[in-house]
């Protein structure tokens, strides 16, 4: 029986736009993620996928519900602790353009190590190792705007791996890439899953990507569907 | 650290404008501050001197006024007998160069050179300023020739005078017997001479005194018998004229007190006995007056600091707010990968601090260049207006850094408290 990393039940989140207009982004979503999972959250636009991922990634807080992350009760956590838990246990990959534009590829990857509490030496060594793994050894000193979309996304993956996170959360990691590059990225993620037992939870629109995943979680109008 | 400079370079134009804002403020701060320091130093030296004596001036004149009422020798002699008084010396002071009637202020900024008549017969010694450091020769003392002068450092430098040189003052020849060391204060601009010579110069340049002396001599020649025949009114007038003696011509007197005496007590004793004739300026009171004067110059420093604060501070706040809203995404990314609020706040505060210090260094640099230039120009006319003090300069740089940090603090805290989702949504 693999370890349960995420155990969330009945998560609710609404946005009060005006006094009379409330958007219910999540109306009670439950989700479980086991170690070694490679899962996709799918559903129509606006159904609350990103909102869910943000809550699971401690970037946002739910209005109600229960959430245990790797045995920690997230609902009782202060925002200060959330920062360090995020640095150590979670990795993020976003849709695109999520690198710091003034930093080189190497510096972008090293930045995560800084928040994860690594020494400068450790950071540099690990970042170089990861970029090599992403076949970017010859692009380490390039700024994001000197890299292709696929290359940028590979830098982001290296950064997500930096602190050896328990789980990597990805919001449409292939959203801005052409289909060939998308598959290339997905293959890379799958390889990390297969070889390192790295857990992934991603949001996607792309059915090809969803089909490549071992599990899918369907959402509709802020609740679990099917 | 490198990242800060890269972020600053990312928006070169804006960074330059911000830095220029601080530069202007810090430039004003440096220049005004150096000027105030210079004045404070002059005032401070004056204070040390003036609080080392009890100054007595005749009623009806304000302190420092050159022509007006005078202190009769008789009064000076009586004051010398007051309990606790060690000695009294009458004094005369007047501008070194006769004021030009068409341009009475002399047109100069800074302090003007002046003649100080010293009563060499008196045993008076200033409590705080017993010996003057000499560059060469000796200070004026009992037994020196009637036309001997000891001159201040700046006066000597201006007129390229050495010991034994002849110095022309208001058309008369004097011999330099000593040059004082630089004090950076009042005495640099002094020409010390025996009081009799100073009195004569004062009389020569004051028509009223000239006629008074002539009348007095004339009156002295009228015999008592002739005097009795004159009408009463004329008689009183003549008697008054006769009573006037050149030795009575002291504009002020400096009183030193005996060892172990309290200057305030001695000053009060003189005040009690001569309250109808003289005004007694106690060292403490004068010290306060001088402090008030330097408070004005300190207000200049403070005022220019406030200008720097407002100009520089607002431009930093403005820039940081703009650059933070531009970098919302970046902050979101940093937070998503685990940055603590403190580390975000620190990054942006430091960036503002660096902008501040760069602006400060440039402003200081331009200020120092301007000061050196102006000082160089005015050194020729004897009055350097600015004093460059290393501690002050370090303070200016530190101040510009603190200014940057403070101005960056609010935007940086705002950035650090930004909700991550809001920033992430922009991705
Ligand atoms: N900050 C916000 N303020 C108000 N409403 C919001 C906010 N964020 C999200 N919503 C709303 O919550 C709902 C869910 O949004 P979410 O971004 O989670 O959808 P999604 O499933 O990720 O959609 P997409 O596939 O288009 O990315 C939407 O109706 C959206 O308009
Ligand atoms: Mg979304």
Short mmCIF file of C-alpha atoms and ligand atoms in Angstrom, two decimals, chain A residues 15-17 23-25 43-52 171-172 203 205, chain B residues 422 425, ligand 1:
data_model
loop_
_atom_site.label_atom_id
_atom_site.label_comp_id
_atom_site.label_asym_id
_atom_site.label_seq_id
_atom_site.Cartn_x
_atom_site.Cartn_y
_atom_site.Cartn_z
CA UNK A 15 -15.10 34.33 -4.20
CA UNK A 16 -17.32 37.15 -3.04
CA UNK A 17 -17.28 39.47 -6.01
CA UNK A 23 -18.65 32.67 -7.36
CA UNK A 24 -18.49 29.17 -5.96
CA UNK A 25 -15.20 27.96 -7.40
CA UNK A 43 -12.68 19.30 -16.59
CA UNK A 44 -14.17 22.22 -18.49
CA UNK A 45 -12.80 25.71 -18.22
CA UNK A 46 -13.84 27.48 -15.04
CA UNK A 47 -14.70 24.32 -13.15
CA UNK A 48 -12.17 25.08 -10.42
CA UNK A 49 -9.10 23.08 -11.46
CA UNK A 50 -6.59 25.84 -10.84
CA UNK A 51 -8.31 26.84 -7.62
CA UNK A 52 -8.01 23.27 -6.36
CA UNK A 171 -1.01 23.70 -13.90
CA UNK A 172 -1.27 23.07 -17.63
CA UNK A 203 -4.12 20.07 -14.43
CA UNK A 205 -6.98 20.46 -20.99
CA UNK B 422 -3.20 36.91 -6.96
CA UNK B 425 -3.14 34.20 -11.50
N1 LIG C 1 -9.67 35.74 -7.74
C1 LIG C 1 -10.88 35.38 -8.19
N2 LIG C 1 -11.91 36.18 -7.99
C2 LIG C 1 -13.13 35.80 -8.42
N3 LIG C 1 -13.41 34.68 -9.05
C3 LIG C 1 -12.40 33.84 -9.28
C4 LIG C 1 -11.09 34.14 -8.86
N4 LIG C 1 -10.29 33.11 -9.21
C5 LIG C 1 -11.07 32.23 -9.83
N5 LIG C 1 -12.33 32.66 -9.88
C6 LIG C 1 -13.45 31.94 -10.43
O1 LIG C 1 -13.48 30.64 -9.90
C7 LIG C 1 -13.85 29.71 -10.88
C8 LIG C 1 -12.81 28.63 -11.01
O2 LIG C 1 -11.64 29.17 -11.53
P1 LIG C 1 -10.35 28.32 -11.92
O3 LIG C 1 -9.28 29.23 -12.33
O4 LIG C 1 -10.08 27.40 -10.79
O5 LIG C 1 -10.87 27.51 -13.17
P2 LIG C 1 -10.09 26.48 -14.08
O6 LIG C 1 -10.81 25.23 -13.95
O7 LIG C 1 -8.65 26.51 -13.74
O8 LIG C 1 -10.32 27.09 -15.52
P3 LIG C 1 -9.31 27.05 -16.75
O9 LIG C 1 -9.36 25.68 -17.28
O10 LIG C 1 -9.92 28.03 -17.70
O11 LIG C 1 -7.96 27.46 -16.28
C9 LIG C 1 -14.03 30.50 -12.17
O12 LIG C 1 -15.43 30.71 -12.35
C10 LIG C 1 -13.33 31.79 -11.93
O13 LIG C 1 -13.98 32.83 -12.61
#
